[in-house]
Short mmCIF file of C-alpha atoms in Angstrom, two decimals:
data_model
loop_
_atom_site.label_atom_id
_atom_site.label_comp_id
_atom_site.label_asym_id
_atom_site.label_seq_id
_atom_site.Cartn_x
_atom_site.Cartn_y
_atom_site.Cartn_z
CA MET A 1 3.68 -11.94 3.25
CA LEU A 2 1.88 -13.42 6.19
CA GLY A 3 4.39 -14.76 8.65
CA ARG A 4 7.48 -13.10 7.22
CA ALA A 5 8.41 -10.24 4.95
CA PRO A 6 8.28 -11.42 1.32
CA ARG A 7 10.98 -11.09 -1.25
CA ARG A 8 8.94 -10.18 -4.27
CA ARG A 9 9.05 -7.90 -7.24
CA TRP A 10 7.44 -4.59 -6.46
CA THR A 11 4.30 -3.75 -8.42
CA ALA A 12 3.93 -0.92 -10.88
CA PHE A 13 1.85 1.15 -8.50
CA ALA A 14 4.92 2.19 -6.56
CA ALA A 15 6.30 3.78 -9.70
CA VAL A 16 2.97 5.42 -10.47
CA ALA A 17 1.77 6.66 -7.12
CA MET A 18 4.84 7.32 -5.05
CA THR A 19 6.87 9.41 -7.47
CA GLY A 20 6.92 13.07 -8.38
CA ALA A 21 4.07 12.50 -10.81
CA LEU A 22 1.84 13.37 -7.90
CA ALA A 23 2.79 16.89 -7.04
CA LEU A 24 0.76 17.72 -3.97
CA SER A 25 2.36 17.31 -0.61
CA ALA A 26 0.94 15.16 2.15
CA CYS A 27 -1.48 16.81 4.52
CA GLY A 28 0.23 16.73 7.88
CA GLY A 29 1.83 13.81 9.60
CA ASN A 30 -0.24 12.78 12.61
CA SER A 31 -3.82 11.97 13.49
CA GLY A 32 -3.52 11.67 17.25
CA GLY A 33 -4.87 14.68 19.11
CA LYS A 34 -6.73 16.15 16.14
CA GLY A 35 -10.48 16.40 16.02
CA ASN A 36 -12.66 15.67 19.03
CA ASN A 37 -12.67 12.91 21.62
CA ASP A 38 -16.27 11.82 20.96
CA LYS A 39 -16.55 8.05 21.23
CA SER A 40 -20.31 7.90 21.67
CA GLN A 41 -20.74 6.30 18.26
CA VAL A 42 -18.98 5.44 15.03
CA GLU A 43 -20.55 5.59 11.58
CA VAL A 44 -18.76 3.08 9.34
CA PHE A 45 -19.29 3.53 5.61
CA SER A 46 -18.69 0.56 3.30
CA TRP A 47 -20.21 -1.44 0.46
CA TRP A 48 -20.25 -4.70 2.41
CA THR A 49 -23.88 -5.70 2.02
CA GLY A 50 -23.61 -8.96 0.08
CA PRO A 51 -23.21 -12.52 1.33
CA GLY A 52 -19.81 -13.27 2.86
CA GLU A 53 -18.84 -9.61 3.16
CA ALA A 54 -21.89 -8.79 5.28
CA ASP A 55 -21.08 -11.77 7.51
CA GLY A 56 -17.53 -10.53 7.91
CA LEU A 57 -18.69 -7.02 8.79
CA ALA A 58 -21.15 -8.45 11.33
CA ALA A 59 -18.32 -10.38 12.98
CA LEU A 60 -16.22 -7.21 13.23
CA LYS A 61 -19.19 -5.26 14.57
CA ALA A 62 -19.85 -7.83 17.31
CA ASP A 63 -16.22 -7.84 18.41
CA PHE A 64 -16.08 -4.04 18.29
CA GLU A 65 -19.19 -3.69 20.46
CA LYS A 66 -17.78 -6.20 22.96
CA LYS A 67 -14.58 -4.18 23.28
CA ASN A 68 -16.33 -0.78 23.17
CA PRO A 69 -19.60 -1.18 25.09
CA GLY A 70 -20.24 2.56 25.27
CA THR A 71 -19.91 3.18 21.53
CA LYS A 72 -22.89 2.85 19.19
CA PHE A 73 -21.99 1.20 15.87
CA VAL A 74 -23.81 2.73 12.88
CA ASN A 75 -23.62 0.58 9.76
CA ALA A 76 -23.76 2.95 6.78
CA ALA A 77 -23.14 0.30 4.11
CA ILE A 78 -24.41 1.05 0.60
CA ALA A 79 -25.26 -1.88 -1.68
CA GLY A 80 -23.66 -2.22 -5.10
CA GLY A 81 -20.96 -4.46 -6.51
CA SER A 82 -17.35 -3.29 -6.19
CA GLY A 83 -18.46 -0.14 -4.36
CA THR A 84 -19.60 1.79 -7.45
CA GLN A 85 -22.76 3.20 -5.87
CA ALA A 86 -21.17 3.62 -2.46
CA GLN A 87 -18.30 5.70 -3.78
CA ALA A 88 -20.70 8.06 -5.55
CA VAL A 89 -22.60 8.62 -2.29
CA LEU A 90 -19.34 9.03 -0.39
CA ALA A 91 -18.04 11.64 -2.85
CA SER A 92 -21.15 13.73 -2.29
CA ARG A 93 -20.85 13.50 1.48
CA LEU A 94 -17.19 14.47 1.47
CA GLN A 95 -17.80 17.41 -0.86
CA ASN A 96 -20.56 18.62 1.44
CA ARG A 97 -18.30 18.20 4.48
CA LYS A 98 -20.53 15.54 6.01
CA PRO A 99 -18.08 12.65 6.24
CA PRO A 100 -18.74 9.37 7.99
CA ASP A 101 -16.43 8.54 10.87
CA SER A 102 -14.56 5.97 8.75
CA PHE A 103 -14.99 4.73 5.21
CA GLN A 104 -13.84 1.71 3.25
CA GLY A 105 -11.43 2.22 0.36
CA HIS A 106 -9.20 -0.01 -1.68
CA ALA A 107 -5.55 0.33 -0.74
CA GLY A 108 -3.51 1.91 -3.50
CA ALA A 109 -4.19 4.52 -6.15
CA GLU A 110 -7.89 4.70 -5.32
CA LEU A 111 -7.08 6.66 -2.15
CA LEU A 112 -4.92 9.28 -3.83
CA ASP A 113 -7.81 11.53 -4.83
CA TYR A 114 -8.93 11.68 -1.20
CA ILE A 115 -5.38 12.47 -0.10
CA LYS A 116 -4.87 15.20 -2.70
CA ALA A 117 -8.23 16.74 -1.81
CA GLY A 118 -7.26 16.82 1.87
CA GLN A 119 -10.23 14.63 2.78
CA ILE A 120 -8.50 11.98 4.90
CA GLU A 121 -5.99 12.22 7.71
CA PRO A 122 -2.59 10.56 7.83
CA LEU A 123 -2.43 7.81 10.42
CA ASP A 124 1.23 7.78 11.42
CA THR A 125 0.57 8.38 15.11
CA PHE A 126 -2.17 5.75 15.14
CA TYR A 127 0.25 3.21 13.64
CA ASP A 128 2.94 4.11 16.15
CA GLN A 129 0.61 3.99 19.15
CA ASN A 130 -0.68 0.54 18.15
CA ASN A 131 2.66 -0.92 16.99
CA LEU A 132 1.26 -1.68 13.55
CA LYS A 133 4.31 -1.02 11.41
CA SER A 134 5.87 -4.27 12.56
CA VAL A 135 2.81 -6.46 11.88
CA TYR A 136 1.96 -5.27 8.36
CA PRO A 137 4.15 -6.27 5.40
CA GLN A 138 6.43 -3.42 4.37
CA GLN A 139 5.33 -3.60 0.72
CA LEU A 140 1.73 -3.14 1.76
CA LEU A 141 2.62 -0.18 3.97
CA GLN A 142 4.31 1.43 0.98
CA GLN A 143 1.16 0.90 -1.09
CA ILE A 144 -0.97 2.85 1.41
CA SER A 145 1.58 5.61 2.00
CA TYR A 146 2.07 8.92 0.23
CA LYS A 147 5.17 11.03 0.79
CA GLY A 148 6.07 8.98 3.83
CA HIS A 149 2.67 9.12 5.53
CA ILE A 150 0.22 6.23 5.97
CA TYR A 151 -3.42 6.91 5.13
CA SER A 152 -5.43 3.74 5.69
CA VAL A 153 -5.72 0.54 7.71
CA PRO A 154 -5.93 -2.65 5.61
CA VAL A 155 -8.11 -5.44 6.95
CA ASN A 156 -7.51 -8.08 4.28
CA ILE A 157 -5.95 -9.24 1.03
CA HIS A 158 -8.12 -10.48 -1.84
CA ARG A 159 -7.18 -12.22 -5.06
CA SER A 160 -8.96 -10.95 -8.15
CA ASN A 161 -7.76 -13.59 -10.63
CA MET A 162 -9.83 -16.63 -9.70
CA LEU A 163 -11.78 -18.93 -11.99
CA TRP A 164 -14.78 -20.68 -10.42
CA TYR A 165 -16.25 -23.59 -12.35
CA ASN A 166 -18.82 -26.34 -12.20
CA PRO A 167 -17.07 -29.74 -12.46
CA GLY A 168 -20.22 -31.51 -13.64
CA ILE A 169 -20.73 -29.18 -16.59
CA LEU A 170 -17.07 -29.46 -17.58
CA LYS A 171 -17.38 -33.25 -17.54
CA ASP A 172 -20.47 -33.10 -19.76
CA ALA A 173 -18.55 -30.88 -22.17
CA GLY A 174 -15.60 -33.30 -22.29
CA ILE A 175 -13.28 -30.93 -20.45
CA ALA A 176 -10.82 -32.71 -18.15
CA ASP A 177 -9.57 -29.78 -16.08
CA ALA A 178 -9.60 -26.02 -15.73
CA PRO A 179 -8.04 -24.17 -18.69
CA LYS A 180 -4.46 -23.00 -18.17
CA SER A 181 -4.23 -20.41 -20.94
CA ILE A 182 -6.50 -17.94 -22.71
CA PRO A 183 -6.61 -20.04 -25.93
CA GLU A 184 -7.57 -23.10 -23.86
CA PHE A 185 -10.25 -21.06 -22.12
CA ILE A 186 -11.80 -19.95 -25.41
CA ALA A 187 -11.78 -23.54 -26.66
CA ASP A 188 -13.48 -24.69 -23.46
CA LEU A 189 -16.14 -22.00 -23.71
CA LYS A 190 -16.87 -23.18 -27.23
CA ALA A 191 -17.09 -26.81 -26.07
CA VAL A 192 -19.56 -25.92 -23.32
CA LYS A 193 -21.73 -24.03 -25.79
CA GLU A 194 -21.72 -26.83 -28.35
CA LYS A 195 -22.03 -29.86 -26.05
CA THR A 196 -24.27 -28.65 -23.22
CA LYS A 197 -27.22 -26.34 -22.84
CA LYS A 198 -25.46 -24.37 -20.13
CA VAL A 199 -24.12 -20.84 -20.12
CA PRO A 200 -20.37 -20.99 -20.87
CA LEU A 201 -19.39 -17.91 -18.83
CA SER A 202 -21.65 -16.10 -16.37
CA LEU A 203 -21.26 -12.34 -16.19
CA GLY A 204 -23.00 -9.79 -14.01
CA ALA A 205 -23.29 -6.02 -13.91
CA GLN A 206 -20.92 -4.00 -16.09
CA TRP A 207 -18.17 -3.79 -13.48
CA THR A 208 -17.78 -7.57 -13.76
CA ALA A 209 -16.88 -7.02 -17.43
CA ASP A 210 -14.13 -4.62 -16.29
CA HIS A 211 -13.01 -7.29 -13.83
CA LEU A 212 -12.95 -9.81 -16.69
CA LEU A 213 -10.86 -7.41 -18.80
CA GLU A 214 -8.07 -7.12 -16.23
CA ASN A 215 -7.92 -10.90 -16.01
CA VAL A 216 -7.70 -11.37 -19.79
CA LEU A 217 -5.01 -8.69 -20.02
CA LEU A 218 -2.98 -10.40 -17.30
CA GLY A 219 -3.51 -13.85 -18.79
CA ASP A 220 -2.40 -12.82 -22.27
CA LEU A 221 0.34 -10.29 -21.45
CA GLY A 222 1.95 -11.91 -18.41
CA THR A 223 2.74 -10.25 -15.11
CA ASP A 224 5.55 -7.89 -16.13
CA ALA A 225 3.81 -6.57 -19.26
CA TYR A 226 0.54 -6.18 -17.38
CA ASN A 227 2.24 -4.20 -14.60
CA ALA A 228 3.93 -2.03 -17.22
CA LEU A 229 0.52 -0.85 -18.44
CA TRP A 230 0.17 1.21 -15.26
CA LYS A 231 3.48 3.04 -15.43
CA PRO A 232 3.64 6.66 -16.62
CA GLY A 233 3.79 6.78 -20.41
CA ALA A 234 2.49 3.21 -20.83
CA ASP A 235 1.70 2.21 -24.42
CA TRP A 236 -1.70 0.55 -24.82
CA SER A 237 -1.46 0.52 -28.61
CA THR A 238 0.89 -2.47 -28.94
CA PRO A 239 0.04 -5.62 -30.93
CA ALA A 240 0.14 -7.61 -27.68
CA VAL A 241 -2.63 -5.46 -26.21
CA THR A 242 -4.57 -5.75 -29.47
CA LYS A 243 -4.40 -9.54 -29.25
CA ALA A 244 -5.58 -9.50 -25.64
CA LEU A 245 -8.51 -7.24 -26.53
CA ASN A 246 -9.47 -9.49 -29.44
CA ASP A 247 -9.42 -12.44 -27.04
CA TYR A 248 -11.56 -10.43 -24.65
CA ALA A 249 -14.06 -9.77 -27.42
CA GLU A 250 -14.17 -13.47 -28.27
CA ILE A 251 -14.73 -14.43 -24.62
CA ILE A 252 -17.55 -11.90 -24.27
CA LYS A 253 -19.43 -13.78 -27.03
CA TYR A 254 -19.91 -16.68 -24.62
CA THR A 255 -21.62 -14.65 -21.91
CA THR A 256 -25.35 -14.03 -21.61
CA VAL A 257 -27.31 -11.06 -22.92
CA GLU A 258 -29.27 -10.77 -19.68
CA ALA A 259 -26.09 -10.74 -17.59
CA ALA A 260 -26.20 -7.00 -16.90
CA SER A 261 -29.41 -7.39 -14.90
CA THR A 262 -27.63 -9.09 -11.99
CA ASP A 263 -24.64 -8.31 -9.79
CA TRP A 264 -21.68 -10.57 -9.06
CA GLN A 265 -23.60 -12.75 -6.63
CA GLY A 266 -26.11 -13.84 -9.25
CA ALA A 267 -23.39 -14.53 -11.78
CA ALA A 268 -21.38 -16.58 -9.28
CA LYS A 269 -24.46 -18.43 -8.08
CA ALA A 270 -25.16 -19.61 -11.62
CA VAL A 271 -22.02 -21.77 -11.41
CA VAL A 272 -22.87 -23.56 -8.15
CA ASP A 273 -26.50 -23.93 -9.25
CA GLY A 274 -25.39 -25.80 -12.35
CA LYS A 275 -26.54 -23.14 -14.81
CA ALA A 276 -23.12 -21.86 -15.95
CA ALA A 277 -19.77 -23.55 -16.48
CA PHE A 278 -17.40 -20.71 -15.54
CA ASN A 279 -17.30 -17.44 -13.64
CA ILE A 280 -14.30 -15.14 -13.21
CA MET A 281 -14.57 -13.34 -9.89
CA GLY A 282 -12.45 -12.42 -6.90
CA ASP A 283 -12.09 -14.82 -4.01
CA TRP A 284 -14.88 -13.11 -2.06
CA ALA A 285 -17.03 -15.54 -4.07
CA TYR A 286 -15.65 -18.37 -1.94
CA GLY A 287 -17.17 -16.97 1.24
CA TYR A 288 -20.50 -16.58 -0.56
CA PHE A 289 -20.41 -20.20 -1.74
CA VAL A 290 -19.52 -21.93 1.52
CA ASN A 291 -21.01 -19.73 4.24
CA PRO A 292 -24.31 -21.02 5.66
CA ALA A 293 -27.70 -19.53 4.85
CA PRO A 294 -29.20 -16.99 4.92
CA ASN A 295 -26.22 -14.99 3.67
CA GLY A 296 -24.33 -17.88 2.09
CA LEU A 297 -25.17 -20.79 -0.17
CA SER A 298 -23.82 -23.72 1.92
CA LYS A 299 -22.20 -25.23 -1.17
CA LYS A 300 -19.47 -27.88 -1.17
CA LEU A 301 -16.03 -27.46 -2.69
CA ASP A 302 -15.18 -30.14 -5.30
CA THR A 303 -18.84 -31.13 -5.55
CA ASP A 304 -20.74 -27.94 -6.37
CA PHE A 305 -17.72 -25.95 -7.55
CA LYS A 306 -13.98 -25.96 -8.01
CA TYR A 307 -11.44 -23.18 -8.47
CA ALA A 308 -8.22 -22.34 -10.30
CA PRO A 309 -6.24 -19.22 -11.18
CA THR A 310 -7.73 -17.52 -14.19
CA PRO A 311 -6.25 -18.81 -17.45
CA GLY A 312 -2.65 -17.74 -17.99
CA THR A 313 -2.16 -16.33 -14.49
CA ASP A 314 -0.94 -19.26 -12.40
CA GLY A 315 1.79 -18.07 -10.03
CA THR A 316 0.54 -14.47 -10.00
CA TYR A 317 -1.57 -12.81 -7.32
CA LEU A 318 -3.77 -10.11 -8.85
CA TRP A 319 -4.29 -8.49 -5.50
CA LEU A 320 -6.40 -5.87 -3.79
CA SER A 321 -6.93 -4.84 -0.19
CA ASP A 322 -9.94 -3.43 1.64
CA SER A 323 -8.89 -0.76 4.09
CA PHE A 324 -10.44 1.92 6.30
CA THR A 325 -9.63 5.60 6.62
CA LEU A 326 -10.03 8.50 9.05
CA PRO A 327 -11.83 11.34 7.24
CA LYS A 328 -10.97 14.91 8.11
CA GLY A 329 -13.75 16.34 10.24
CA ALA A 330 -15.00 12.94 11.38
CA PRO A 331 -17.74 13.82 13.90
CA HIS A 332 -16.73 11.05 16.30
CA HIS A 333 -12.97 11.05 16.04
CA ALA A 334 -12.33 8.81 19.04
CA GLY A 335 -15.00 6.40 17.83
CA ALA A 336 -13.30 6.27 14.44
CA GLU A 337 -9.93 5.46 16.00
CA ALA A 338 -11.57 2.70 18.06
CA TRP A 339 -12.94 1.24 14.81
CA LEU A 340 -9.56 1.45 13.12
CA LYS A 341 -8.07 -0.34 16.11
CA GLU A 342 -10.63 -3.11 15.63
CA VAL A 343 -9.99 -3.65 11.91
CA SER A 344 -6.23 -3.54 12.43
CA SER A 345 -6.26 -6.09 15.25
CA ARG A 346 -5.30 -9.71 14.83
CA GLU A 347 -8.56 -10.78 16.46
CA GLY A 348 -10.65 -8.61 14.18
CA GLN A 349 -8.92 -9.74 11.01
CA ASP A 350 -9.16 -13.41 12.00
CA LEU A 351 -12.88 -13.01 12.65
CA PHE A 352 -13.49 -11.15 9.40
CA ASN A 353 -11.42 -12.90 6.76
CA PRO A 354 -12.61 -16.52 6.97
CA LYS A 355 -16.15 -15.25 6.39
CA LYS A 356 -15.16 -12.81 3.65
CA GLY A 357 -13.11 -15.39 1.75
CA SER A 358 -9.89 -13.38 2.03
CA VAL A 359 -6.67 -13.63 4.03
CA PRO A 360 -5.46 -11.16 6.69
CA ALA A 361 -3.26 -8.21 5.86
CA ARG A 362 -1.33 -8.76 9.10
CA LYS A 363 1.68 -11.07 9.16
CA ASP A 364 0.78 -12.75 12.45
CA ALA A 365 -2.61 -14.29 11.59
CA ASP A 366 -3.76 -17.53 13.19
CA LYS A 367 -2.76 -19.97 10.45
CA SER A 368 -5.08 -22.67 11.80
CA LEU A 369 -8.07 -20.62 10.64
CA TYR A 370 -6.84 -20.86 7.05
CA SER A 371 -5.97 -24.55 6.97
CA SER A 372 -8.52 -25.99 4.58
CA GLY A 373 -10.22 -25.42 1.25
CA TYR A 374 -9.61 -22.28 -0.73
CA LEU A 375 -8.38 -20.28 2.27
CA LYS A 376 -5.47 -22.69 2.77
CA TYR A 377 -4.56 -22.30 -0.91
CA ALA A 378 -4.80 -18.50 -0.76
CA PHE A 379 -2.81 -18.27 2.47
CA GLU A 380 -0.01 -20.38 1.02
CA GLN A 381 0.01 -18.53 -2.30
CA TRP A 382 0.16 -15.11 -0.64
CA ASN A 383 3.02 -16.24 1.57
CA ASN A 384 5.01 -17.94 -1.18
CA PRO A 385 8.05 -15.77 -2.03
CA ALA A 386 7.91 -17.08 -5.61
CA THR A 387 4.43 -15.70 -6.17
CA LYS A 388 4.41 -12.66 -8.45
CA LEU A 389 2.28 -9.63 -7.64
CA ALA A 390 0.07 -7.67 -9.99
CA GLY A 391 -2.27 -4.92 -8.84
CA SER A 392 -5.96 -5.00 -9.68
CA PHE A 393 -6.77 -1.87 -11.67
CA TRP A 394 -10.51 -2.29 -11.21
CA HIS A 395 -10.22 -2.70 -7.47
CA GLY A 396 -8.16 0.38 -6.81
CA VAL A 397 -4.51 -0.65 -6.68
CA ASN A 398 -2.87 0.91 -9.70
CA ALA A 399 -5.30 3.06 -11.71
CA SER A 400 -6.25 6.60 -10.79
CA LYS A 401 -9.94 7.30 -10.35
CA LYS A 402 -9.97 9.13 -13.68
CA GLN A 403 -8.38 6.25 -15.58
CA HIS A 404 -10.66 3.83 -13.74
CA THR A 405 -13.72 5.81 -14.88
CA ASP A 406 -12.43 6.17 -18.44
CA ILE A 407 -11.81 2.43 -18.73
CA ASP A 408 -15.27 1.69 -17.39
CA THR A 409 -16.79 4.04 -19.97
CA ALA A 410 -14.79 2.40 -22.75
CA VAL A 411 -15.89 -1.08 -21.68
CA GLY A 412 -19.52 0.02 -21.50
CA LEU A 413 -19.38 1.35 -25.05
CA PHE A 414 -17.61 -1.80 -26.22
CA LEU A 415 -20.30 -4.05 -24.78
CA GLN A 416 -22.73 -2.26 -27.08
CA SER A 417 -20.59 -1.89 -30.22
CA LYS A 418 -18.17 -4.86 -29.95
CA ASP A 419 -15.64 -2.63 -31.75
CA VAL A 420 -12.17 -3.72 -30.58
CA GLY A 421 -10.36 -0.93 -32.44
CA LYS A 422 -12.45 1.74 -30.76
CA LEU A 423 -11.99 0.06 -27.37
CA GLN A 424 -8.22 0.08 -27.76
CA SER A 425 -8.09 3.70 -28.86
CA GLN A 426 -10.15 4.69 -25.82
CA LEU A 427 -7.87 2.71 -23.52
CA VAL A 428 -4.85 4.45 -25.08
CA ALA A 429 -6.49 7.82 -24.37
CA ALA A 430 -7.40 6.76 -20.82
CA ALA A 431 -3.75 5.97 -20.08
CA LYS A 432 -2.52 9.28 -21.54
CA ASN A 433 -5.10 11.27 -19.57
CA SER A 434 -4.83 9.29 -16.32
CA GLY A 435 -3.47 12.22 -14.34
CA GLN A 436 -0.61 10.06 -13.03
#
């Protein structure tokens, strides 16, 4: 997408979110002129507290303050992987009509609840005033629109389906290269367990098990069948889904019992520290690995770690996008718009993304900043017209908040019972009761 409009298959979210299945109409069409003109400060709510993401936010903050010397930046970030804790705090604030000036949300279905509740403003005028419709890919604009109105400002594109591995441990286990299919992956996990004393697959807090599930589903089902799971009336009871869930159960056996005590950073760190062979995590892990201390680990690609698409997903981008919104009743409306201008700018995105380990959402990024290591790979993959797109359900693209919660509950119960049949029946029910 970056550099020219892509010619790709459209993801299932368009069919889910942009059709008549969502009955409520959009709330107005413009943000300009509404609210107050207070630019004295801006409270920015996010979950960017970890290594890499905190560095990226700091870079944005510094550029924002340089461009807006009279505006106080208030960092209201809440710690917690994938935004789980932050979103709970945000929901309470919005319900009590005490919104921040802008809050982070994943582009896609995750924002629909806010739209339907009338909690965020459409940003059509903002986009027009800042000439943004020409610099964002049209497919992405469709993802963040509802009934013709745009509701958020994307700052990046992440890839969820990445396998991080320790080359030394693989060598000790007699594994020549990263696994290219789910069966190969299971065989490699077994080899690591039998031939080394290392953890085969590091896993963190429960949300990382949800993240693992979407990767196994994509790897076993393929892109088209995976995308079909998020269409209205999707059937989660098929033998193909059963096989994928059985593979998921087998893979879980090679994780650690104590995994739930740490978040994604600890699980990823186990790979570069030589304690675990594999970790499946989004490409924000790259920024954590290579950024300097104190927020990064200063690790070396090809020495301390290597990467590959998760097994069975080569050629597919399991994507997500961090974006920012304008809440209704934002106390510092002008400050919020100044922040949105920062995150939508080419300069802001090029400062943020190399540190975050992602690529810009804009099409006109400075390619020289993404010319080495993983970022070069990601930039080229995202821009390749042959690359297929699949939306990350865990990271907000194609599952409603209700289905998201129901899947998380099902996975939590499965981690205790290891009952695949019960897991599948709960996933079937989650799809039927998704509200989409």
